[in-house]
Amino acid sequence: MMYTEIYSSFHKPNIQTHSYNTDVQIKGLIIKDPVSRRFYTNIVISPEQIKGLQTHKGLILVRVSSCNLNFKYGDKVLVFGKLSQPYWSGNIGTFNYRKYLERHHIYGIMKIKDAGNIKIVARNEGNFIIGKALALKNMIKRVNKQSLPDPQAAMLNGILLGMREDIPQQIFDMFKKSGIAHILAVSGLHVGLILLMFWGFLKLCRIPRKVAAFILILLVTLYCMVTGMRDPIFRATIMALAVLVAIIIDREQNFYISVSLACLVLLLINPYSLFNAGFQLSFIATLGIICLTPILIKLKPRFLFIVFAVSLSAQISVMPIVAYHFNYLSLWSVFTNIVILPIVACILALGLLASVFGILWIKLAYIFSMPNWILLTILLRLIEFFSSINFMYFEVQKPYIADIIGYYTLIAFTLYVLYNGMKNRKILYILTLILLILFLSPRIKSRSIEIVFPDRKSTRLNSSHIPLSRMPSSA
């Protein structure tokens, strides 16, 4: 949640190593919408007072189980328990949960199993606007739950609000295997679809261009806040606002400036975002669409190829990043997106209408939820089919950093040739040499092996010191 990043940027971490594994009493503010799972609830608190520690800066993740309290953003809570450091096994190549939390300014964890060790001492202590936006989000979730059965209701909450906690793991795995798991994470796709739909509607209503842009600024900002100001949608919102403001002030819309502005703002808020997979995928996919789509869109038939060109551009641009972070590739994703995106756009539109009218009167939501149930069921059947085709989904070895640099160097060179032509063959020779160096450098075998033990100590052995073992020959 981007509000967490902004808030914590003024509350720098200062939890010392000796503070862990000690019983403490913490009084703090919940600064993020709580996430409820089947057996527990995660809340992120900013400590205001800690008994048992000399310092109390840095956010703390509290996992509460067996508790009937209804936690909300802005609640002030009093917690008693053992403060521990986020765990990481130390194995190279495994997910580093500690580093992941540190990038969100979370430096301590508490697990509360006794309901008597946590209580709410005050309500509505957070930001007023953020609090109302998150309350609206929970109202929309309830409307969807009341007007649709599961798993369709859980899928709609995932598509509309990015709330995936209620989606069964089996269905989520099918989304992932089909290459369309991104539609369950509110992102630039959702912002783009909303802008496209409402811009077309306002244009049909003959609303002046500048007025329409101002209305869309309010709408996109509200949607960003309702969905919890998550990182992906915050990025997309900044880019959208830059384009809409350019329309209002009669400036030429430059997508490169919009992307650069969004990147700069996010890195100023949290420099750790640069190493986040979502950050990398979002900006690289956007740049890929901007750079590659104008070239691919020239192919025929033009109308049909627009959707294909956008999907293919994004796929080409993020392929090595996906392989690096997730060790898999889905060749189906280009084709599944062409089939799925029009259905998702309709689901999103009907979901928004059902939410607005359902808040006024729940029975009005059924008018839009009934056709949406049909579309959600069709979507579910399609992902079942796509995920069953195994040969288009395969695991890959994590590529070297040099391979990724070489890949994007080759794309940049191809774009240069397509736009400017090959006027100087020396550039081709230099590029060939660079790519050859990048390809061979990580593959030159070292004569030593580094062994890292769980206690973080390491030793380096020369290959000449490593004994060779032979199997005894059978007599």
Short mmCIF file of C-alpha atoms in Angstrom, two decimals:
data_model
loop_
_atom_site.label_atom_id
_atom_site.label_comp_id
_atom_site.label_asym_id
_atom_site.label_seq_id
_atom_site.Cartn_x
_atom_site.Cartn_y
_atom_site.Cartn_z
CA MET A 1 0.00 0.00 0.00
CA MET A 2 1.62 3.22 -1.13
CA TYR A 3 0.21 5.19 1.84
CA THR A 4 2.32 2.88 4.04
CA GLU A 5 5.43 3.83 2.06
CA ILE A 6 4.68 7.56 2.34
CA TYR A 7 3.87 7.31 6.04
CA SER A 8 6.93 5.23 6.88
CA SER A 9 9.28 7.51 4.94
CA PHE A 10 8.86 9.95 7.84
CA HIS A 11 9.30 7.18 10.43
CA LYS A 12 12.72 5.72 9.66
CA PRO A 13 13.46 2.23 11.06
CA ASN A 14 15.51 2.14 14.23
CA ILE A 15 14.83 -1.28 15.74
CA GLN A 16 18.14 -2.69 16.98
CA THR A 17 19.15 -6.36 16.70
CA HIS A 18 19.23 -6.80 20.51
CA SER A 19 15.55 -5.74 20.64
CA TYR A 20 14.32 -8.99 19.07
CA ASN A 21 13.00 -12.03 20.95
CA THR A 22 11.91 -9.91 23.90
CA ASP A 23 8.46 -9.44 25.41
CA VAL A 24 7.20 -5.92 24.76
CA GLN A 25 4.00 -3.91 25.05
CA ILE A 26 3.29 -1.78 21.99
CA LYS A 27 0.80 0.99 21.50
CA GLY A 28 0.44 1.94 17.88
CA LEU A 29 -1.72 2.91 14.92
CA ILE A 30 -2.93 0.56 12.17
CA ILE A 31 -1.79 2.34 8.99
CA LYS A 32 -2.85 -0.25 6.42
CA ASP A 33 -6.10 -2.03 5.64
CA PRO A 34 -5.98 -5.33 7.61
CA VAL A 35 -5.73 -8.52 5.56
CA SER A 36 -7.91 -11.36 6.85
CA ARG A 37 -7.05 -14.97 6.12
CA ARG A 38 -8.83 -18.14 7.14
CA PHE A 39 -7.11 -18.56 10.50
CA TYR A 40 -5.49 -15.19 11.16
CA THR A 41 -5.46 -11.45 10.40
CA ASN A 42 -2.37 -9.41 9.47
CA ILE A 43 -2.20 -5.81 10.62
CA VAL A 44 0.64 -3.31 10.13
CA ILE A 45 1.12 -0.84 12.95
CA SER A 46 3.29 2.21 13.44
CA PRO A 47 4.42 2.13 17.09
CA GLU A 48 3.84 5.25 19.15
CA GLN A 49 4.98 3.79 22.45
CA ILE A 50 6.84 0.58 23.31
CA LYS A 51 7.45 -0.66 26.84
CA GLY A 52 10.55 -2.83 26.91
CA LEU A 53 12.52 -1.09 24.14
CA GLN A 54 14.55 2.08 24.04
CA THR A 55 13.59 2.76 20.41
CA HIS A 56 10.26 2.41 18.67
CA LYS A 57 10.78 3.53 15.08
CA GLY A 58 9.94 1.28 12.14
CA LEU A 59 6.74 -0.55 11.26
CA ILE A 60 5.69 -3.85 12.85
CA LEU A 61 3.64 -6.67 11.32
CA VAL A 62 1.24 -8.21 13.85
CA ARG A 63 -0.38 -11.57 13.05
CA VAL A 64 -3.50 -12.08 15.17
CA SER A 65 -5.27 -15.46 15.44
CA SER A 66 -8.25 -16.56 17.55
CA CYS A 67 -9.55 -13.03 17.97
CA ASN A 68 -13.04 -11.68 17.27
CA LEU A 69 -12.04 -8.03 17.14
CA ASN A 70 -12.91 -6.21 13.91
CA PHE A 71 -9.70 -4.36 13.07
CA LYS A 72 -9.86 -1.37 10.74
CA TYR A 73 -7.49 1.17 9.28
CA GLY A 74 -6.98 4.01 11.76
CA ASP A 75 -7.51 1.89 14.90
CA LYS A 76 -5.13 2.48 17.78
CA VAL A 77 -4.23 -0.84 19.40
CA LEU A 78 -2.38 -2.04 22.48
CA VAL A 79 -0.42 -5.26 21.90
CA PHE A 80 1.59 -7.46 24.28
CA GLY A 81 3.85 -10.22 22.98
CA LYS A 82 7.29 -11.27 21.74
CA LEU A 83 8.89 -9.08 19.08
CA SER A 84 10.89 -11.18 16.60
CA GLN A 85 12.92 -10.59 13.46
CA PRO A 86 11.40 -11.72 10.12
CA TYR A 87 12.73 -15.20 9.33
CA TRP A 88 14.96 -16.14 6.42
CA SER A 89 16.62 -19.54 6.11
CA GLY A 90 19.75 -18.07 4.54
CA ASN A 91 19.65 -20.45 1.60
CA ILE A 92 20.80 -18.80 -1.61
CA GLY A 93 18.04 -18.50 -4.21
CA THR A 94 15.16 -18.84 -1.73
CA PHE A 95 12.60 -16.13 -1.07
CA ASN A 96 14.02 -13.62 1.41
CA TYR A 97 10.98 -12.71 3.50
CA ARG A 98 13.05 -10.45 5.74
CA LYS A 99 14.31 -8.36 2.83
CA TYR A 100 10.80 -8.25 1.35
CA LEU A 101 9.38 -6.75 4.54
CA GLU A 102 12.29 -4.34 4.90
CA ARG A 103 11.44 -2.90 1.47
CA HIS A 104 8.04 -2.04 2.97
CA HIS A 105 9.76 -0.56 6.09
CA ILE A 106 8.63 -3.48 8.30
CA TYR A 107 11.41 -4.57 10.67
CA GLY A 108 9.63 -6.63 13.31
CA ILE A 109 6.95 -9.34 13.62
CA MET A 110 4.62 -10.24 16.48
CA LYS A 111 2.36 -13.31 16.60
CA ILE A 112 -0.63 -12.96 18.90
CA LYS A 113 -2.52 -16.18 19.73
CA ASP A 114 -4.20 -15.06 22.96
CA ALA A 115 -7.06 -12.61 22.36
CA GLY A 116 -6.31 -11.01 25.72
CA ASN A 117 -2.95 -9.75 24.46
CA ILE A 118 -4.42 -7.25 22.01
CA LYS A 119 -7.15 -4.65 22.36
CA ILE A 120 -8.43 -1.63 20.48
CA VAL A 121 -8.04 1.56 22.54
CA ALA A 122 -9.30 4.11 19.97
CA ARG A 123 -11.04 4.26 16.59
CA ASN A 124 -10.73 6.52 13.52
CA GLU A 125 -7.28 7.90 14.37
CA GLY A 126 -5.94 7.65 10.81
CA ASN A 127 -6.18 9.90 7.77
CA PHE A 128 -9.84 10.87 7.26
CA ILE A 129 -9.85 10.61 3.45
CA ILE A 130 -7.95 7.29 3.38
CA GLY A 131 -10.29 5.91 6.05
CA LYS A 132 -13.43 6.79 4.07
CA ALA A 133 -11.96 5.37 0.87
CA LEU A 134 -11.15 2.04 2.56
CA ALA A 135 -14.61 1.97 4.15
CA LEU A 136 -16.07 2.36 0.65
CA LYS A 137 -13.87 -0.54 -0.50
CA ASN A 138 -15.29 -2.81 2.22
CA MET A 139 -18.83 -1.76 1.26
CA ILE A 140 -18.17 -2.73 -2.36
CA LYS A 141 -16.79 -6.09 -1.20
CA ARG A 142 -19.95 -6.75 0.81
CA VAL A 143 -22.18 -5.82 -2.15
CA ASN A 144 -20.34 -8.30 -4.36
CA LYS A 145 -20.57 -11.00 -1.69
CA GLN A 146 -24.32 -10.48 -1.31
CA SER A 147 -25.15 -10.28 -5.01
CA LEU A 148 -22.94 -13.11 -6.32
CA PRO A 149 -22.15 -16.66 -5.18
CA ASP A 150 -18.61 -17.95 -4.71
CA PRO A 151 -16.21 -18.34 -6.46
CA GLN A 152 -17.63 -15.66 -8.80
CA ALA A 153 -17.85 -13.11 -5.96
CA ALA A 154 -14.24 -13.78 -4.95
CA MET A 155 -13.11 -13.46 -8.59
CA LEU A 156 -14.94 -10.14 -9.00
CA ASN A 157 -13.38 -8.75 -5.81
CA GLY A 158 -10.00 -9.82 -7.17
CA ILE A 159 -10.57 -8.20 -10.57
CA LEU A 160 -12.27 -5.05 -9.27
CA LEU A 161 -10.44 -4.43 -5.98
CA GLY A 162 -7.34 -6.65 -6.12
CA MET A 163 -8.55 -8.63 -3.06
CA ARG A 164 -7.33 -12.16 -3.75
CA GLU A 165 -7.52 -13.63 -0.24
CA ASP A 166 -10.91 -15.29 -0.83
CA ILE A 167 -10.00 -16.85 -4.19
CA PRO A 168 -9.41 -20.62 -3.84
CA GLN A 169 -5.77 -21.56 -4.38
CA GLN A 170 -6.70 -23.98 -7.16
CA ILE A 171 -8.41 -21.22 -9.18
CA PHE A 172 -5.54 -18.79 -8.57
CA ASP A 173 -3.06 -21.41 -9.81
CA MET A 174 -5.14 -21.77 -13.00
CA PHE A 175 -4.99 -18.00 -13.55
CA LYS A 176 -1.21 -18.11 -13.08
CA LYS A 177 -0.74 -21.09 -15.39
CA SER A 178 -2.87 -19.42 -18.08
CA GLY A 179 -0.67 -16.32 -17.94
CA ILE A 180 -3.46 -13.97 -16.82
CA ALA A 181 -2.87 -13.76 -13.05
CA HIS A 182 -2.21 -10.03 -13.53
CA ILE A 183 -5.95 -9.35 -13.88
CA LEU A 184 -6.35 -10.31 -10.20
CA ALA A 185 -3.89 -7.59 -9.14
CA VAL A 186 -5.28 -4.09 -9.61
CA SER A 187 -2.80 -2.42 -11.94
CA GLY A 188 -2.37 -0.24 -15.01
CA LEU A 189 -4.63 -2.60 -16.97
CA HIS A 190 -7.57 -1.72 -14.74
CA VAL A 191 -6.82 2.00 -14.80
CA GLY A 192 -6.52 1.88 -18.60
CA LEU A 193 -9.84 0.05 -19.00
CA ILE A 194 -11.63 2.48 -16.67
CA LEU A 195 -10.18 5.48 -18.52
CA LEU A 196 -11.13 4.00 -21.89
CA MET A 197 -14.70 3.19 -20.86
CA PHE A 198 -15.48 6.47 -19.09
CA TRP A 199 -13.68 8.60 -21.68
CA GLY A 200 -15.88 7.03 -24.36
CA PHE A 201 -19.00 7.54 -22.22
CA LEU A 202 -18.20 11.22 -21.52
CA LYS A 203 -17.45 11.75 -25.21
CA LEU A 204 -20.87 10.30 -26.14
CA CYS A 205 -22.45 12.71 -23.64
CA ARG A 206 -20.67 15.56 -25.47
CA ILE A 207 -18.78 16.63 -22.35
CA PRO A 208 -15.99 19.15 -23.20
CA ARG A 209 -12.56 17.56 -23.42
CA LYS A 210 -11.01 19.45 -20.50
CA VAL A 211 -14.03 18.86 -18.26
CA ALA A 212 -13.93 15.16 -19.11
CA ALA A 213 -10.21 15.04 -18.20
CA PHE A 214 -10.94 16.73 -14.85
CA ILE A 215 -13.74 14.23 -14.10
CA LEU A 216 -11.42 11.35 -14.94
CA ILE A 217 -8.74 12.76 -12.61
CA LEU A 218 -11.22 12.63 -9.74
CA LEU A 219 -12.43 9.15 -10.74
CA VAL A 220 -8.96 7.62 -11.12
CA THR A 221 -7.76 9.17 -7.85
CA LEU A 222 -10.81 7.79 -6.01
CA TYR A 223 -10.30 4.33 -7.54
CA CYS A 224 -6.65 4.39 -6.49
CA MET A 225 -7.61 5.21 -2.89
CA VAL A 226 -10.46 2.69 -2.76
CA THR A 227 -8.17 -0.13 -3.89
CA GLY A 228 -5.76 0.69 -1.08
CA MET A 229 -3.18 2.74 -3.02
CA ARG A 230 -1.30 -0.44 -3.86
CA ASP A 231 2.00 0.02 -5.65
CA PRO A 232 0.89 -1.10 -9.16
CA ILE A 233 -2.21 1.11 -9.29
CA PHE A 234 -0.35 4.03 -7.70
CA ARG A 235 2.18 3.82 -10.54
CA ALA A 236 -0.57 3.69 -13.14
CA THR A 237 -2.47 6.55 -11.49
CA ILE A 238 0.55 8.88 -11.59
CA MET A 239 1.05 8.12 -15.30
CA ALA A 240 -2.67 8.65 -16.01
CA LEU A 241 -2.74 11.93 -14.08
CA ALA A 242 0.28 13.23 -16.03
CA VAL A 243 -1.56 12.57 -19.32
CA LEU A 244 -4.87 14.05 -18.10
CA VAL A 245 -3.19 17.18 -16.71
CA ALA A 246 -1.46 17.64 -20.08
CA ILE A 247 -4.93 17.64 -21.72
CA ILE A 248 -6.21 20.29 -19.30
CA ILE A 249 -3.26 22.66 -19.76
CA ASP A 250 -3.13 22.15 -23.56
CA ARG A 251 0.22 20.41 -23.60
CA GLU A 252 1.25 17.61 -25.92
CA GLN A 253 0.90 14.23 -24.22
CA ASN A 254 4.30 12.59 -23.91
CA PHE A 255 4.07 9.04 -22.56
CA TYR A 256 7.82 8.82 -21.95
CA ILE A 257 7.61 11.83 -19.62
CA SER A 258 4.60 10.29 -17.84
CA VAL A 259 6.45 7.01 -17.26
CA SER A 260 9.61 8.83 -16.12
CA LEU A 261 7.61 11.03 -13.72
CA ALA A 262 5.87 8.03 -12.18
CA CYS A 263 9.21 6.23 -11.79
CA LEU A 264 10.85 9.26 -10.17
CA VAL A 265 8.01 9.83 -7.68
CA LEU A 266 7.93 6.18 -6.60
CA LEU A 267 11.70 5.96 -6.16
CA LEU A 268 11.72 9.18 -4.13
CA ILE A 269 9.07 7.68 -1.84
CA ASN A 270 10.79 4.29 -1.58
CA PRO A 271 14.12 3.64 -3.35
CA TYR A 272 13.76 -0.08 -2.55
CA SER A 273 10.96 -0.24 -5.14
CA LEU A 274 13.64 -0.51 -7.83
CA PHE A 275 14.29 -4.12 -6.75
CA ASN A 276 10.59 -5.05 -6.59
CA ALA A 277 9.40 -7.47 -9.29
CA GLY A 278 6.09 -5.63 -9.69
CA PHE A 279 7.87 -2.30 -10.16
CA GLN A 280 10.14 -3.73 -12.84
CA LEU A 281 7.36 -5.57 -14.68
CA SER A 282 5.04 -2.55 -14.64
CA PHE A 283 7.47 -0.04 -16.11
CA ILE A 284 9.15 -2.41 -18.56
CA ALA A 285 5.76 -3.60 -19.86
CA THR A 286 4.61 0.02 -20.26
CA LEU A 287 7.78 1.01 -22.12
CA GLY A 288 7.48 -2.11 -24.27
CA ILE A 289 3.92 -1.22 -25.26
CA ILE A 290 4.93 2.39 -26.07
CA CYS A 291 7.98 1.37 -28.14
CA LEU A 292 6.92 -1.87 -29.85
CA THR A 293 3.18 -1.44 -30.48
CA PRO A 294 3.57 1.29 -33.18
CA ILE A 295 5.75 -1.16 -35.16
CA LEU A 296 3.61 -4.28 -34.70
CA ILE A 297 0.34 -2.43 -35.31
CA LYS A 298 1.28 -1.83 -38.95
CA LEU A 299 0.62 -5.49 -39.73
CA LYS A 300 -2.71 -6.59 -41.22
CA PRO A 301 -5.57 -6.86 -40.42
CA ARG A 302 -5.16 -3.60 -38.53
CA PHE A 303 -8.29 -3.68 -36.31
CA LEU A 304 -7.73 -7.26 -35.12
CA PHE A 305 -4.01 -6.77 -34.65
CA ILE A 306 -4.30 -3.79 -32.28
CA VAL A 307 -5.13 -5.99 -29.28
CA PHE A 308 -2.60 -8.61 -30.36
CA ALA A 309 0.13 -5.99 -30.83
CA VAL A 310 -0.37 -4.54 -27.33
CA SER A 311 -0.35 -8.00 -25.72
CA LEU A 312 2.65 -9.18 -27.75
CA SER A 313 4.61 -5.99 -26.99
CA ALA A 314 4.10 -6.43 -23.26
CA GLN A 315 4.99 -10.14 -23.46
CA ILE A 316 8.22 -9.54 -25.39
CA SER A 317 9.32 -6.79 -23.01
CA VAL A 318 8.77 -8.64 -19.70
CA MET A 319 9.80 -12.17 -20.72
CA PRO A 320 13.31 -12.17 -19.15
CA ILE A 321 12.07 -10.41 -15.99
CA VAL A 322 9.34 -13.03 -15.50
CA ALA A 323 11.90 -15.81 -16.05
CA TYR A 324 14.31 -14.21 -13.56
CA HIS A 325 11.81 -13.69 -10.72
CA PHE A 326 9.38 -16.60 -11.21
CA ASN A 327 11.34 -19.21 -13.23
CA TYR A 328 8.53 -19.89 -15.67
CA LEU A 329 7.24 -18.75 -19.04
CA SER A 330 3.75 -19.04 -20.52
CA LEU A 331 3.59 -18.87 -24.30
CA TRP A 332 -0.20 -18.91 -24.04
CA SER A 333 -0.36 -15.52 -22.35
CA VAL A 334 -0.31 -13.54 -25.63
CA PHE A 335 -3.30 -15.45 -26.99
CA THR A 336 -5.20 -15.81 -23.71
CA ASN A 337 -5.04 -12.05 -23.15
CA ILE A 338 -6.65 -11.43 -26.55
CA VAL A 339 -9.57 -13.67 -25.58
CA ILE A 340 -9.77 -12.68 -21.92
CA LEU A 341 -9.33 -8.88 -21.94
CA PRO A 342 -12.65 -8.01 -23.66
CA ILE A 343 -14.46 -10.22 -21.12
CA VAL A 344 -12.55 -8.63 -18.23
CA ALA A 345 -13.45 -5.13 -19.50
CA CYS A 346 -17.17 -6.05 -19.42
CA ILE A 347 -16.81 -7.67 -15.98
CA LEU A 348 -15.09 -4.54 -14.68
CA ALA A 349 -17.80 -2.23 -16.10
CA LEU A 350 -20.68 -4.34 -14.73
CA GLY A 351 -18.88 -4.68 -11.40
CA LEU A 352 -18.52 -0.92 -11.05
CA LEU A 353 -22.20 -0.38 -11.88
CA ALA A 354 -23.30 -3.11 -9.47
CA SER A 355 -21.14 -1.58 -6.72
CA VAL A 356 -22.51 1.96 -7.17
CA PHE A 357 -26.18 0.92 -7.30
CA GLY A 358 -25.73 -1.83 -4.70
CA ILE A 359 -24.50 0.68 -2.13
CA LEU A 360 -27.73 2.64 -2.67
CA TRP A 361 -29.96 -0.48 -2.58
CA ILE A 362 -28.68 -4.03 -2.69
CA LYS A 363 -31.49 -5.26 -4.98
CA LEU A 364 -30.36 -2.86 -7.70
CA ALA A 365 -27.01 -4.66 -7.78
CA TYR A 366 -28.70 -7.85 -9.04
CA ILE A 367 -29.57 -6.11 -12.33
CA PHE A 368 -25.86 -5.99 -13.18
CA SER A 369 -24.67 -9.00 -11.14
CA MET A 370 -26.78 -11.53 -13.06
CA PRO A 371 -25.11 -10.90 -16.45
CA ASN A 372 -21.79 -10.53 -14.63
CA TRP A 373 -22.23 -14.03 -13.14
CA ILE A 374 -22.50 -15.38 -16.69
CA LEU A 375 -19.32 -13.59 -17.78
CA LEU A 376 -17.41 -14.66 -14.66
CA THR A 377 -18.47 -18.27 -15.24
CA ILE A 378 -17.32 -18.09 -18.86
CA LEU A 379 -14.00 -16.64 -17.65
CA LEU A 380 -13.63 -19.49 -15.16
CA ARG A 381 -14.27 -22.12 -17.84
CA LEU A 382 -11.78 -20.47 -20.19
CA ILE A 383 -8.96 -20.44 -17.64
CA GLU A 384 -9.71 -24.09 -16.84
CA PHE A 385 -9.22 -24.87 -20.53
CA PHE A 386 -6.10 -22.73 -21.01
CA SER A 387 -4.44 -24.04 -17.84
CA SER A 388 -4.98 -27.64 -18.95
CA ILE A 389 -2.70 -27.17 -21.98
CA ASN A 390 0.59 -28.01 -20.30
CA PHE A 391 2.98 -27.80 -23.24
CA MET A 392 2.55 -24.00 -23.46
CA TYR A 393 3.64 -23.50 -19.84
CA PHE A 394 7.11 -24.52 -18.73
CA GLU A 395 9.67 -23.83 -16.04
CA VAL A 396 12.98 -22.23 -16.98
CA GLN A 397 16.34 -21.70 -15.34
CA LYS A 398 16.93 -18.25 -13.89
CA PRO A 399 18.78 -16.22 -16.55
CA TYR A 400 22.04 -14.41 -15.82
CA ILE A 401 21.92 -10.64 -15.38
CA ALA A 402 24.23 -10.39 -18.39
CA ASP A 403 21.67 -12.32 -20.47
CA ILE A 404 18.94 -9.85 -19.50
CA ILE A 405 21.13 -6.86 -20.37
CA GLY A 406 21.98 -8.47 -23.71
CA TYR A 407 18.30 -9.16 -24.43
CA TYR A 408 17.28 -5.53 -23.94
CA THR A 409 20.36 -4.31 -25.79
CA LEU A 410 19.27 -6.37 -28.79
CA ILE A 411 15.71 -4.96 -28.59
CA ALA A 412 17.06 -1.39 -28.37
CA PHE A 413 19.31 -2.00 -31.38
CA THR A 414 16.42 -3.51 -33.38
CA LEU A 415 14.26 -0.47 -32.63
CA TYR A 416 17.10 1.84 -33.64
CA VAL A 417 17.50 0.06 -37.00
CA LEU A 418 13.73 0.04 -37.66
CA TYR A 419 13.38 3.75 -36.96
CA ASN A 420 16.68 5.02 -38.40
CA GLY A 421 17.94 2.30 -40.73
CA MET A 422 21.40 0.71 -40.80
CA LYS A 423 23.61 3.62 -41.85
CA ASN A 424 26.81 2.55 -40.11
CA ARG A 425 27.90 -1.09 -40.06
CA LYS A 426 30.41 -0.37 -37.28
CA ILE A 427 27.49 -0.20 -34.86
CA LEU A 428 26.53 -3.76 -35.85
CA TYR A 429 30.06 -5.03 -35.20
CA ILE A 430 30.25 -3.28 -31.82
CA LEU A 431 26.85 -4.65 -30.80
CA THR A 432 27.86 -8.19 -31.83
CA LEU A 433 30.98 -7.92 -29.67
CA ILE A 434 29.00 -6.59 -26.68
CA LEU A 435 26.43 -9.38 -26.93
CA LEU A 436 29.17 -12.00 -27.22
CA ILE A 437 30.89 -10.68 -24.09
CA LEU A 438 27.61 -10.56 -22.17
CA PHE A 439 26.77 -14.11 -23.22
CA LEU A 440 30.17 -15.64 -22.41
CA SER A 441 31.19 -13.70 -19.27
CA PRO A 442 28.89 -15.46 -16.76
CA ARG A 443 29.54 -18.85 -18.35
CA ILE A 444 33.32 -18.87 -17.92
CA LYS A 445 33.82 -21.53 -15.28
CA SER A 446 35.53 -20.42 -12.10
CA ARG A 447 38.23 -22.59 -10.57
CA SER A 448 36.79 -22.05 -7.09
CA ILE A 449 33.54 -22.83 -5.32
CA GLU A 450 31.95 -20.70 -2.60
CA ILE A 451 29.99 -22.55 0.07
CA VAL A 452 27.57 -20.52 2.21
CA PHE A 453 26.44 -22.04 5.52
CA PRO A 454 23.16 -21.21 7.35
CA ASP A 455 25.10 -19.22 9.99
CA ARG A 456 25.99 -16.74 7.18
CA LYS A 457 29.66 -17.79 7.24
CA SER A 458 31.24 -18.75 3.96
CA THR A 459 34.37 -20.44 2.69
CA ARG A 460 35.94 -20.58 -0.73
CA LEU A 461 37.57 -23.75 -2.02
CA ASN A 462 39.91 -24.03 -4.98
CA SER A 463 38.85 -26.70 -7.44
CA SER A 464 42.26 -28.35 -7.07
CA HIS A 465 41.51 -28.99 -3.38
CA ILE A 466 38.20 -30.72 -4.04
CA PRO A 467 38.64 -34.50 -4.03
CA LEU A 468 37.14 -36.50 -6.83
CA SER A 469 35.20 -39.63 -5.97
CA ARG A 470 35.09 -42.68 -8.17
CA MET A 471 32.63 -45.53 -8.14
CA PRO A 472 34.37 -48.89 -7.66
CA SER A 473 34.58 -50.81 -10.87
CA SER A 474 32.59 -54.00 -10.96
CA ALA A 475 34.85 -57.02 -11.05
#
